[in-house]
CSV table of C-alpha atoms (C1' of nucleotides) in Angstrom, one decimal:
chain,number,residue,atom,x,y,z
A,1127,UNK,CA,110.7,65.7,61.1
A,1128,UNK,CA,108.7,62.6,59.8
A,1129,UNK,CA,109.9,59.1,58.8
A,1130,UNK,CA,108.9,58.0,55.1
A,1131,UNK,CA,108.3,54.5,54.2
A,1132,UNK,CA,110.9,52.4,52.7
A,1133,UNK,CA,111.4,52.2,48.9
A,1134,UNK,CA,108.3,50.1,47.8
A,1135,UNK,CA,107.0,49.1,51.0
A,1136,UNK,CA,104.0,51.8,50.4
A,1137,UNK,CA,103.4,51.0,47.1
A,1138,UNK,CA,102.7,47.0,47.7
A,1139,UNK,CA,100.5,48.4,50.7
A,1140,UNK,CA,98.1,50.6,48.4
A,1141,UNK,CA,98.0,47.6,45.8
A,1142,UNK,CA,96.9,45.1,48.5
A,1143,UNK,CA,94.0,47.7,49.9
A,1144,UNK,CA,93.4,48.5,46.4
A,1145,UNK,CA,92.8,44.8,45.3
A,1146,UNK,CA,90.3,44.2,48.1
A,1147,UNK,CA,88.3,47.7,47.8
A,1148,UNK,CA,87.7,47.6,44.2
A,1149,UNK,CA,86.9,44.1,44.3
A,1150,UNK,CA,84.2,44.6,46.8
A,1151,UNK,CA,83.0,48.0,45.7
A,1152,UNK,CA,84.1,48.4,42.2
A,1153,UNK,CA,85.8,50.7,40.3
A,1154,UNK,CA,83.9,54.1,40.7
A,1155,UNK,CA,82.1,53.5,44.0
A,1156,UNK,CA,86.1,53.4,45.2
A,1157,UNK,CA,87.8,56.8,46.0
A,1158,UNK,CA,91.4,56.8,46.3
A,1159,UNK,CA,91.2,58.8,49.5
A,1160,UNK,CA,89.7,55.8,50.9
A,1161,UNK,CA,92.4,53.2,49.1
A,1162,UNK,CA,95.3,55.7,50.8
A,1163,UNK,CA,93.5,55.9,54.2
A,1164,UNK,CA,92.9,52.3,54.6
A,1165,UNK,CA,96.3,51.6,53.5
A,1166,UNK,CA,97.8,54.3,56.0
A,1167,UNK,CA,99.4,55.6,52.9
A,1168,UNK,CA,100.3,59.2,52.7
A,1169,UNK,CA,97.5,61.1,50.6
A,1170,UNK,CA,99.8,62.6,48.0
A,1171,UNK,CA,102.0,59.8,47.1
A,1172,UNK,CA,99.5,58.2,44.9
A,1173,UNK,CA,100.6,60.1,41.4
A,1174,UNK,CA,104.6,59.1,42.3
A,1175,UNK,CA,103.8,55.5,42.4
A,1176,UNK,CA,100.8,55.4,40.2
A,1177,UNK,CA,101.6,58.0,37.7
A,1178,UNK,CA,98.5,56.8,35.3
A,1179,UNK,CA,96.5,57.7,38.6
A,1180,UNK,CA,93.0,55.7,39.6
A,1181,UNK,CA,93.1,53.9,36.0
A,1182,UNK,CA,96.6,52.5,36.6
A,1183,UNK,CA,96.0,51.7,39.9
A,1184,UNK,CA,92.7,50.0,39.5
A,1185,UNK,CA,94.4,48.0,36.5
A,1186,UNK,CA,97.0,46.8,38.8
A,1187,UNK,CA,94.9,46.0,41.5
A,1188,UNK,CA,92.7,43.8,39.3
A,1189,UNK,CA,96.1,41.8,38.4
A,1190,UNK,CA,97.1,41.7,41.8
A,1191,UNK,CA,93.9,40.0,43.1
A,1192,UNK,CA,93.7,37.6,40.1
A,1193,UNK,CA,96.9,36.5,40.6
A,1194,UNK,CA,96.5,36.0,44.4
A,1195,UNK,CA,93.2,33.9,43.9
A,1196,UNK,CA,94.9,32.4,41.3
A,1197,UNK,CA,97.5,30.9,42.9
A,1198,UNK,CA,95.3,29.6,45.2
A,1199,UNK,CA,92.8,27.8,42.6
A,1200,UNK,CA,95.9,26.1,41.3
A,1201,UNK,CA,96.4,24.9,44.8
A,1202,UNK,CA,93.3,23.9,45.0
A,1203,UNK,CA,93.5,22.2,41.4
A,1204,UNK,CA,96.6,20.1,42.2
A,1205,UNK,CA,95.4,18.4,45.2
A,1206,UNK,CA,92.0,17.3,44.1
A,1207,UNK,CA,91.9,13.9,43.4
A,1208,UNK,CA,89.3,14.1,40.5
A,1209,UNK,CA,87.5,16.6,38.2
A,1210,UNK,CA,84.5,16.9,40.0
A,1211,UNK,CA,86.4,17.8,43.5
A,1212,UNK,CA,88.4,20.4,41.5
A,1213,UNK,CA,85.1,22.2,40.8
A,1214,UNK,CA,83.5,21.5,44.3
A,1215,UNK,CA,86.5,22.6,45.9
A,1216,UNK,CA,86.5,26.0,43.9
A,1217,UNK,CA,82.7,26.4,44.7
A,1218,UNK,CA,83.6,25.9,48.5
A,1219,UNK,CA,86.2,28.1,48.0
A,1220,UNK,CA,84.3,30.9,47.0
A,1221,UNK,CA,81.4,30.2,49.5
A,1222,UNK,CA,84.2,30.6,52.3
A,1223,UNK,CA,85.0,34.1,51.0
A,1224,UNK,CA,81.4,35.0,50.7
A,1225,UNK,CA,80.7,33.7,54.0
A,1226,UNK,CA,83.5,35.2,55.6
A,1227,UNK,CA,83.1,38.4,54.7
A,1228,UNK,CA,79.1,39.2,54.5
A,1229,UNK,CA,78.9,38.3,50.7
A,1230,UNK,CA,81.2,41.3,50.2
A,1231,UNK,CA,84.0,39.6,48.8
A,1232,UNK,CA,83.5,37.8,45.7
A,1233,UNK,CA,85.2,37.7,42.1
A,1234,UNK,CA,88.1,40.0,42.1
A,1235,UNK,CA,87.5,40.8,38.6
A,1236,UNK,CA,83.8,40.8,38.0
A,1237,UNK,CA,83.0,43.8,39.4
A,1238,UNK,CA,85.5,46.0,38.1
A,1239,UNK,CA,85.0,44.6,34.7
A,1240,UNK,CA,81.5,45.6,34.5
A,1241,UNK,CA,81.8,48.6,36.0
A,1242,UNK,CA,85.2,50.1,34.4
A,1243,UNK,CA,85.8,47.6,31.4
A,1244,UNK,CA,83.9,49.6,29.1
A,1245,UNK,CA,85.4,52.7,29.9
A,1246,UNK,CA,89.1,51.8,30.2
A,1247,UNK,CA,91.1,49.7,28.3
A,1248,UNK,CA,93.7,49.1,30.3
A,1249,UNK,CA,91.5,48.0,32.9
A,1250,UNK,CA,89.9,46.0,30.7
A,1251,UNK,CA,93.0,43.9,29.5
A,1252,UNK,CA,93.9,43.6,33.3
A,1253,UNK,CA,90.3,42.0,33.9
A,1254,UNK,CA,90.9,39.8,30.6
A,1255,UNK,CA,94.3,38.7,31.3
A,1256,UNK,CA,93.3,37.6,34.8
A,1257,UNK,CA,90.4,35.6,33.3
A,1258,UNK,CA,92.5,34.2,30.9
A,1259,UNK,CA,95.1,33.1,33.5
A,1260,UNK,CA,92.4,30.8,35.2
A,1261,UNK,CA,91.1,29.5,32.2
A,1262,UNK,CA,94.7,28.5,31.7
A,1263,UNK,CA,94.9,26.9,34.9
A,1264,UNK,CA,91.7,24.9,34.6
A,1265,UNK,CA,91.9,24.0,30.8
A,1266,UNK,CA,95.6,22.6,32.0
A,1267,UNK,CA,94.2,20.4,34.5
A,1268,UNK,CA,91.7,18.8,32.5
A,1269,UNK,CA,94.0,18.4,29.6
A,1270,UNK,CA,96.1,16.7,31.9
A,1271,UNK,CA,93.6,13.7,32.8
A,1272,UNK,CA,93.3,12.9,28.8
A,1273,UNK,CA,90.6,15.0,27.1
A,1274,UNK,CA,91.6,16.8,24.0
A,1275,UNK,CA,93.0,20.9,24.2
A,1276,UNK,CA,90.0,21.8,22.8
A,1277,UNK,CA,87.4,19.8,25.1
A,1278,UNK,CA,90.0,20.9,27.6
A,1279,UNK,CA,89.4,24.6,27.0
A,1280,UNK,CA,85.9,24.5,26.4
A,1281,UNK,CA,85.1,22.5,29.9
A,1282,UNK,CA,87.1,25.3,31.7
A,1283,UNK,CA,85.2,27.9,29.9
A,1284,UNK,CA,81.9,26.4,31.2
A,1285,UNK,CA,83.1,25.7,34.5
A,1286,UNK,CA,84.0,29.2,34.7
A,1287,UNK,CA,81.2,30.7,33.5
A,1288,UNK,CA,78.6,28.7,35.9
A,1289,UNK,CA,80.8,29.4,38.9
A,1290,UNK,CA,81.1,33.1,37.9
A,1291,UNK,CA,77.2,33.4,37.3
A,1292,UNK,CA,76.2,31.4,40.5
A,1293,UNK,CA,78.5,33.6,42.2
A,1294,UNK,CA,76.8,36.7,41.1
A,1295,UNK,CA,73.3,35.2,41.7
A,1296,UNK,CA,74.7,34.3,45.4
A,1297,UNK,CA,75.8,37.8,46.0
A,1298,UNK,CA,72.5,39.4,44.7
A,1299,UNK,CA,70.5,36.4,47.1
A,1300,UNK,CA,72.7,37.0,50.2
A,1301,UNK,CA,72.5,33.0,49.8
A,1302,UNK,CA,75.3,30.7,49.0
A,1303,UNK,CA,72.9,28.0,47.3
A,1304,UNK,CA,73.3,28.9,43.9
A,1305,UNK,CA,77.0,28.3,44.5
A,1306,UNK,CA,76.4,24.5,45.8
A,1307,UNK,CA,73.9,23.6,43.2
A,1308,UNK,CA,75.5,24.6,40.0
A,1309,UNK,CA,79.0,23.3,40.9
A,1310,UNK,CA,77.4,19.6,41.7
A,1311,UNK,CA,76.0,20.0,38.4
A,1312,UNK,CA,78.8,21.0,36.9
A,1313,UNK,CA,80.6,18.4,38.3
A,1314,UNK,CA,79.1,15.6,37.2
A,1315,UNK,CA,79.0,16.7,33.8
A,1316,UNK,CA,82.5,17.1,33.6
A,1317,UNK,CA,83.1,13.7,35.0
A,1318,UNK,CA,80.7,12.6,32.7
A,1319,UNK,CA,83.0,14.4,29.6
A,1320,UNK,CA,86.4,13.4,31.2
A,1321,UNK,CA,85.3,9.7,31.5
A,1322,UNK,CA,84.5,9.3,27.4
B,1014,UNK,CA,55.5,80.1,28.6
B,1015,UNK,CA,57.0,76.6,28.2
B,1016,UNK,CA,54.9,73.6,28.0
B,1017,UNK,CA,55.0,70.9,30.3
B,1018,UNK,CA,54.9,67.3,29.9
B,1019,UNK,CA,52.2,65.7,30.7
B,1020,UNK,CA,51.6,63.8,33.9
B,1021,UNK,CA,53.3,60.6,34.1
B,1022,UNK,CA,55.3,60.9,30.7
B,1023,UNK,CA,58.5,62.3,32.0
B,1024,UNK,CA,58.5,59.9,35.0
B,1025,UNK,CA,58.6,57.2,32.2
B,1026,UNK,CA,61.0,58.4,30.0
B,1027,UNK,CA,63.3,59.2,32.9
B,1028,UNK,CA,63.1,55.6,34.0
B,1029,UNK,CA,63.3,54.2,30.4
B,1030,UNK,CA,66.9,56.5,30.1
B,1031,UNK,CA,68.0,55.4,33.8
B,1032,UNK,CA,67.3,51.7,32.7
B,1033,UNK,CA,69.5,51.5,29.6
B,1034,UNK,CA,72.3,53.9,31.6
B,1035,UNK,CA,72.3,52.2,34.9
B,1036,UNK,CA,72.4,48.8,32.9
B,1037,UNK,CA,75.6,49.6,30.7
B,1038,UNK,CA,77.4,51.8,33.3
B,1039,UNK,CA,76.4,50.3,36.8
B,1040,UNK,CA,75.0,52.8,39.5
B,1041,UNK,CA,78.2,54.7,41.0
B,1042,UNK,CA,79.3,55.5,37.4
B,1043,UNK,CA,75.9,56.6,36.2
B,1044,UNK,CA,75.1,60.5,37.1
B,1045,UNK,CA,71.6,61.7,37.6
B,1046,UNK,CA,72.4,64.7,35.9
B,1047,UNK,CA,73.2,62.2,32.9
B,1048,UNK,CA,70.1,60.5,33.2
B,1049,UNK,CA,67.8,63.7,33.0
B,1050,UNK,CA,70.2,65.2,30.1
B,1051,UNK,CA,69.4,62.5,28.1
B,1052,UNK,CA,65.9,61.7,28.9
B,1053,UNK,CA,65.1,65.8,28.0
B,1054,UNK,CA,63.9,65.6,31.2
B,1055,UNK,CA,63.8,69.0,33.6
B,1056,UNK,CA,66.9,69.0,36.4
B,1057,UNK,CA,64.7,69.6,39.3
B,1058,UNK,CA,61.8,67.1,38.8
B,1059,UNK,CA,63.9,64.3,40.1
B,1060,UNK,CA,62.9,64.6,43.3
B,1061,UNK,CA,59.6,65.2,42.3
B,1062,UNK,CA,59.1,61.9,40.8
B,1063,UNK,CA,61.5,60.3,42.8
B,1064,UNK,CA,61.6,61.2,46.5
B,1065,UNK,CA,63.9,58.4,47.3
B,1066,UNK,CA,66.6,60.2,45.1
B,1067,UNK,CA,69.1,58.2,42.9
B,1068,UNK,CA,68.5,54.8,45.0
B,1069,UNK,CA,64.9,54.3,43.9
B,1070,UNK,CA,65.5,55.7,40.8
B,1071,UNK,CA,68.1,53.0,40.3
B,1072,UNK,CA,65.5,50.3,41.8
B,1073,UNK,CA,63.0,51.2,39.9
B,1074,UNK,CA,65.1,51.4,36.3
B,1075,UNK,CA,66.3,47.7,37.2
B,1076,UNK,CA,62.8,46.4,37.5
B,1077,UNK,CA,62.0,47.8,34.3
B,1078,UNK,CA,64.6,46.7,32.6
B,1079,UNK,CA,64.4,43.0,34.2
B,1080,UNK,CA,60.6,43.1,33.5
B,1081,UNK,CA,61.6,44.3,29.9
B,1082,UNK,CA,64.0,41.9,28.9
B,1083,UNK,CA,61.8,39.0,31.0
B,1084,UNK,CA,59.1,39.5,28.6
B,1085,UNK,CA,61.6,39.1,25.8
B,1086,UNK,CA,62.8,35.8,27.3
B,1087,UNK,CA,59.1,34.5,27.7
B,1088,UNK,CA,58.5,35.1,24.0
B,1089,UNK,CA,61.4,33.3,23.2
B,1090,UNK,CA,60.9,30.3,25.3
B,1091,UNK,CA,57.3,30.2,24.3
B,1092,UNK,CA,58.4,29.5,20.4
B,1093,UNK,CA,61.3,27.4,21.5
B,1094,UNK,CA,60.5,23.7,19.8
B,1095,UNK,CA,62.8,22.3,22.6
B,1096,UNK,CA,64.9,22.9,25.6
B,1097,UNK,CA,67.9,23.0,23.5
B,1098,UNK,CA,66.5,25.8,21.2
B,1099,UNK,CA,65.5,27.8,24.4
B,1100,UNK,CA,68.9,28.1,25.9
B,1101,UNK,CA,70.4,28.8,22.0
B,1102,UNK,CA,67.9,31.3,21.4
B,1103,UNK,CA,68.2,33.1,24.8
B,1104,UNK,CA,72.2,33.3,24.3
B,1105,UNK,CA,71.5,34.4,20.7
B,1106,UNK,CA,69.4,37.3,22.2
B,1107,UNK,CA,72.2,38.3,24.5
B,1108,UNK,CA,74.6,38.3,21.4
B,1109,UNK,CA,72.6,40.4,19.6
B,1110,UNK,CA,72.0,42.8,22.8
B,1111,UNK,CA,76.1,43.0,22.5
B,1112,UNK,CA,76.8,43.3,18.9
B,1113,UNK,CA,74.3,45.7,18.5
B,1114,UNK,CA,75.7,48.0,21.1
B,1115,UNK,CA,79.2,47.5,20.6
B,1116,UNK,CA,79.4,45.2,23.7
B,1117,UNK,CA,77.6,47.9,26.1
B,1118,UNK,CA,74.6,45.9,26.6
B,1119,UNK,CA,74.7,42.8,28.5
B,1120,UNK,CA,72.7,41.7,31.8
B,1121,UNK,CA,70.4,45.0,32.9
B,1122,UNK,CA,70.9,43.4,36.4
B,1123,UNK,CA,74.5,42.5,37.0
B,1124,UNK,CA,76.2,45.3,36.8
B,1125,UNK,CA,73.9,47.2,39.1
B,1126,UNK,CA,73.7,44.1,41.6
B,1127,UNK,CA,77.4,43.9,41.5
B,1128,UNK,CA,77.9,48.0,41.9
B,1129,UNK,CA,75.0,48.8,44.6
B,1130,UNK,CA,73.7,45.3,45.6
B,1131,UNK,CA,76.2,45.7,48.8
B,1132,UNK,CA,75.2,49.2,49.8
B,1133,UNK,CA,71.3,49.7,49.1
B,1134,UNK,CA,68.9,47.0,50.2
B,1135,UNK,CA,66.1,48.2,48.2
B,1136,UNK,CA,68.5,47.9,45.0
B,1137,UNK,CA,69.2,44.6,46.0
B,1138,UNK,CA,66.1,43.5,46.3
B,1139,UNK,CA,64.9,45.1,42.8
B,1140,UNK,CA,68.0,42.9,41.4
B,1141,UNK,CA,67.2,39.6,43.4
B,1142,UNK,CA,63.5,40.3,41.8
B,1143,UNK,CA,64.3,40.1,38.8
B,1144,UNK,CA,66.4,37.3,38.5
B,1145,UNK,CA,63.6,35.2,40.3
B,1146,UNK,CA,61.3,36.6,37.5
B,1147,UNK,CA,63.5,34.8,34.9
B,1148,UNK,CA,64.1,31.9,36.6
B,1149,UNK,CA,60.3,31.2,37.5
B,1150,UNK,CA,59.9,31.6,34.0
B,1151,UNK,CA,63.0,29.1,33.1
B,1152,UNK,CA,62.1,26.6,35.3
B,1153,UNK,CA,58.3,27.1,34.8
B,1154,UNK,CA,59.0,25.9,31.1
B,1155,UNK,CA,61.2,23.2,32.2
B,1156,UNK,CA,58.5,21.7,34.4
B,1157,UNK,CA,56.1,21.9,32.0
B,1158,UNK,CA,58.3,19.8,29.9
B,1159,UNK,CA,57.9,16.9,32.1
B,1160,UNK,CA,60.6,17.2,34.8
B,1161,UNK,CA,60.1,17.5,38.4
B,1162,UNK,CA,59.7,20.7,39.8
B,1163,UNK,CA,63.1,20.6,41.9
B,1164,UNK,CA,64.7,19.5,39.2
B,1165,UNK,CA,63.3,22.3,36.7
B,1166,UNK,CA,64.5,24.9,39.3
B,1167,UNK,CA,67.7,23.3,39.5
B,1168,UNK,CA,68.6,23.2,35.6
B,1169,UNK,CA,66.9,27.0,35.2
B,1170,UNK,CA,69.2,27.9,37.9
B,1171,UNK,CA,72.1,26.4,36.0
B,1172,UNK,CA,71.2,27.9,32.8
B,1173,UNK,CA,70.9,31.7,34.0
B,1174,UNK,CA,74.2,31.3,35.8
B,1175,UNK,CA,76.0,29.7,33.1
B,1176,UNK,CA,74.6,32.5,30.6
B,1177,UNK,CA,75.4,35.6,33.2
B,1178,UNK,CA,79.1,34.1,33.5
B,1179,UNK,CA,79.1,33.7,30.1
B,1180,UNK,CA,78.2,37.1,29.1
B,1181,UNK,CA,80.4,38.6,31.6
B,1182,UNK,CA,83.5,36.8,29.9
B,1183,UNK,CA,82.1,37.5,26.7
B,1184,UNK,CA,82.0,41.4,27.7
B,1185,UNK,CA,85.4,41.3,29.1
B,1186,UNK,CA,86.8,39.7,26.0
B,1187,UNK,CA,84.7,41.6,23.7
B,1188,UNK,CA,84.1,38.5,21.7
B,1189,UNK,CA,80.7,36.8,21.8
B,1190,UNK,CA,82.5,33.0,21.4
B,1191,UNK,CA,81.9,32.3,25.2
B,1192,UNK,CA,78.0,33.0,25.2
B,1193,UNK,CA,77.9,30.4,22.3
B,1194,UNK,CA,80.3,27.9,23.6
B,1195,UNK,CA,78.6,27.4,26.7
B,1196,UNK,CA,75.3,27.9,25.6
B,1197,UNK,CA,75.6,24.7,23.2
B,1198,UNK,CA,77.2,22.7,26.1
B,1199,UNK,CA,74.5,23.7,28.6
B,1200,UNK,CA,72.1,23.4,26.0
B,1201,UNK,CA,73.1,19.7,25.4
B,1202,UNK,CA,73.0,18.9,29.0
B,1203,UNK,CA,69.6,20.2,29.3
B,1204,UNK,CA,68.3,17.6,26.3
B,1205,UNK,CA,69.9,15.1,27.8
B,1206,UNK,CA,68.4,16.2,31.4
B,1207,UNK,CA,65.0,16.2,30.1
B,1208,UNK,CA,64.7,13.1,27.9
B,1209,UNK,CA,65.3,11.0,31.1
C,131,DA,C1',133.8,64.4,57.6
C,132,DC,C1',131.4,67.6,54.2
C,133,DC,C1',128.4,69.4,51.1
C,134,DA,C1',126.1,69.3,46.2
C,135,DT,C1',122.9,67.2,43.8
C,136,DA,C1',119.4,63.5,42.1
C,137,DT,C1',115.9,61.0,43.8
C,138,DT,C1',112.2,59.4,46.3
C,139,DA,C1',108.6,60.6,48.7
C,140,DT,C1',104.3,63.5,50.4
C,141,DA,C1',101.3,67.6,52.0
C,142,DG,C1',97.9,70.5,50.7
C,143,DA,C1',95.5,73.2,47.4
C,144,DG,C1',92.9,73.5,43.0
C,145,DA,C1',89.2,72.7,39.9
C,146,DC,C1',85.8,70.4,39.3
C,147,DC,C1',81.2,67.4,39.3
C,148,DG,C1',78.5,64.7,42.2
C,149,DG,C1',73.6,64.2,44.7
C,150,DT,C1',70.1,66.6,47.2
C,151,DC,C1',67.1,70.2,48.5
C,152,DT,C1',64.2,74.6,48.6
C,153,DA,C1',62.0,78.8,46.6
C,154,DG,C1',59.0,80.0,43.1
C,155,DC,C1',57.3,79.7,38.4
C,156,DG,C1',53.5,77.4,35.5
C,157,DA,C1',48.8,75.3,34.7
C,158,DG,C1',44.0,74.4,35.3
C,159,DT,C1',39.7,75.4,39.1
C,160,DT,C1',36.4,77.4,41.8
D,1181,DA,C1',40.9,87.1,40.5
D,1182,DA,C1',42.6,84.1,43.5
D,1183,DC,C1',43.9,79.6,45.0
D,1184,DT,C1',45.4,74.6,44.8
D,1185,DC,C1',48.5,71.7,42.7
D,1186,DG,C1',51.9,70.1,40.0
D,1187,DC,C1',56.2,70.7,38.6
D,1188,DT,C1',61.2,72.7,38.0
D,1189,DA,C1',65.3,76.0,38.1
D,1190,DG,C1',69.0,77.0,40.5
D,1191,DA,C1',72.1,77.1,44.3
D,1192,DC,C1',74.3,74.2,47.8
D,1193,DC,C1',77.7,71.0,50.2
D,1194,DG,C1',80.3,67.8,50.3
D,1195,DG,C1',83.6,64.8,47.7
D,1196,DT,C1',86.0,63.4,43.7
D,1197,DC,C1',90.6,63.4,41.3
D,1198,DT,C1',94.4,65.5,40.3
D,1199,DC,C1',98.7,68.1,40.4
D,1200,DT,C1',102.8,71.2,41.9
D,1201,DA,C1',105.6,73.0,45.3
D,1202,DT,C1',108.3,71.4,49.0
D,1203,DA,C1',110.5,67.7,52.5
D,1204,DA,C1',113.0,63.6,53.2
D,1205,DT,C1',116.3,60.5,52.1
D,1206,DA,C1',120.4,58.4,49.5
D,1207,DT,C1',124.4,59.4,46.2
D,1208,DG,C1',129.2,60.7,45.3
D,1209,DG,C1',132.6,64.0,44.7
D,1210,DT,C1',136.3,66.8,47.2
DNA sequence: ACCATATTATAGAGACCGGTCTAGCGAGTT
DNA sequence: AACTCGCTAGACCGGTCTCTATAATATGGT
C-alpha cells in the first residue's frame, strides 16, 4: 500500500523540474527519466499527466519558465526609475543567474528553441509565445515613456536581441563581461532614443 | 573488391557533413549514424578518423563551420564602403541563409554552444574560438576606421550579440524581420559612434 | 455501512536507437 | 609470398521514449 500524490501536485512538480532541466540542457540532452527522477515523480505517470509525451512536457515547461522569468522582468521594469536602469537591471538579473548556477542557467527559452524548435511545432510555438510576452512587456514600458508604439516595439526587439546574444556569448566564454558591456551600450542608445 | 576513398577525403567529407548537421540540429539531436550516412562514409571509420568520438567530431565541425562563415564575413567586410553597410551585409547574409534553408541554417556555433557547451570543454573551446575569430575580424575593421581599439572591440561585441540574438528570434518566429530591424538600428548606432 | 464503478495514478516491460569498440578485410610494399 | 598499414563491417551495451496492465483513491447508489 503506497501513498499516491494528491491531484495535480505531481504534475506541477514535474513541470517545474522539467522547466529547469530543459532550460539548462536543451530538449534532446534531457531525458524524461532524469526529469521524473529529479522531481521525485513516479516513472510511469508521465503519459497520464502529459499524453503528448516529451514534446508536450517540453512545450509546457518552456511556457512555465518563460512565464516565471517574464514576471521577474515585469517587476524589474516597474521599479526602474529610467529606461537605462531597466536594461541594466535585466542584464544584472541574467548575470546573477549565470553566476549563481556556474553558467548553467541562461535563457529558459533559447536552448530549447534552437535545439527543438525546428523539429516540433508546439515547442516552437511555446518559445515564440514566451518571447512575444517578454517583448510586449518591454515595449509596453517604452511606450509608457512617450515614444511611439512602433519605436517602442523596435527598441524592445533591439534590447531583447542584444541581451540574448550577449547571454549566448557570456555562456560560451564563461564570462559575464559581454552582458555588462552590451547592456551599457544599449542602455545609452535607448536613453537617447527615448529623450528624442 | 570495393574501392576505398583516398586518404583524407573521407575525413573531410564527414567533417563537412557534420558541420552542417550539428549546426542545424545541435549536438545531442544529431547522431553519428546520421552524419556518416549523409556523408556516404563507412560506419566504422569514425573512430579511426576521430579517436575522440562524437565529441571530437563536433568540436572540429564547429571549427570548420565557424571558419567558413568567418571567411565569408571577412569578404563582406572588406567590400563594405562604410560600417553601416558592413552590418547590413552581415545581416543580409544571415537572412539569405535562413531563407535558403527554410530557417534551418542559422549560426553554425550557437546551437552547439548552448546544447553541448556546458558538458564538453573541447566543444565549448571550439565555440569560443569561433566567436573570438569573428569578433577579431569585426573589431579589426572598426579599428581600421579610426576608433580606439577598446571601442572597436566593444562595438564588435555589440554587433555580434545583436545579430546573434536577432537570429535566434528570427529562427523562432520563422520571420526575418527581427534581423532587418535590429541590423538597421545597430548600423545607425555604429555609424554615429565611428563618426565621433 | 457497504459495495460497484469511474477516475486517477503507477510500475514495469517492450521496441528501438544511441555511441563505442574490436576483430578482420583491403591494398600497397619489400 | 609475406608483411605492414590503412581502413571498415558488424555486434555490443546502455539508455531512450513509449505504452499497457494494474493498483489506489474517490464517487454514488442501495
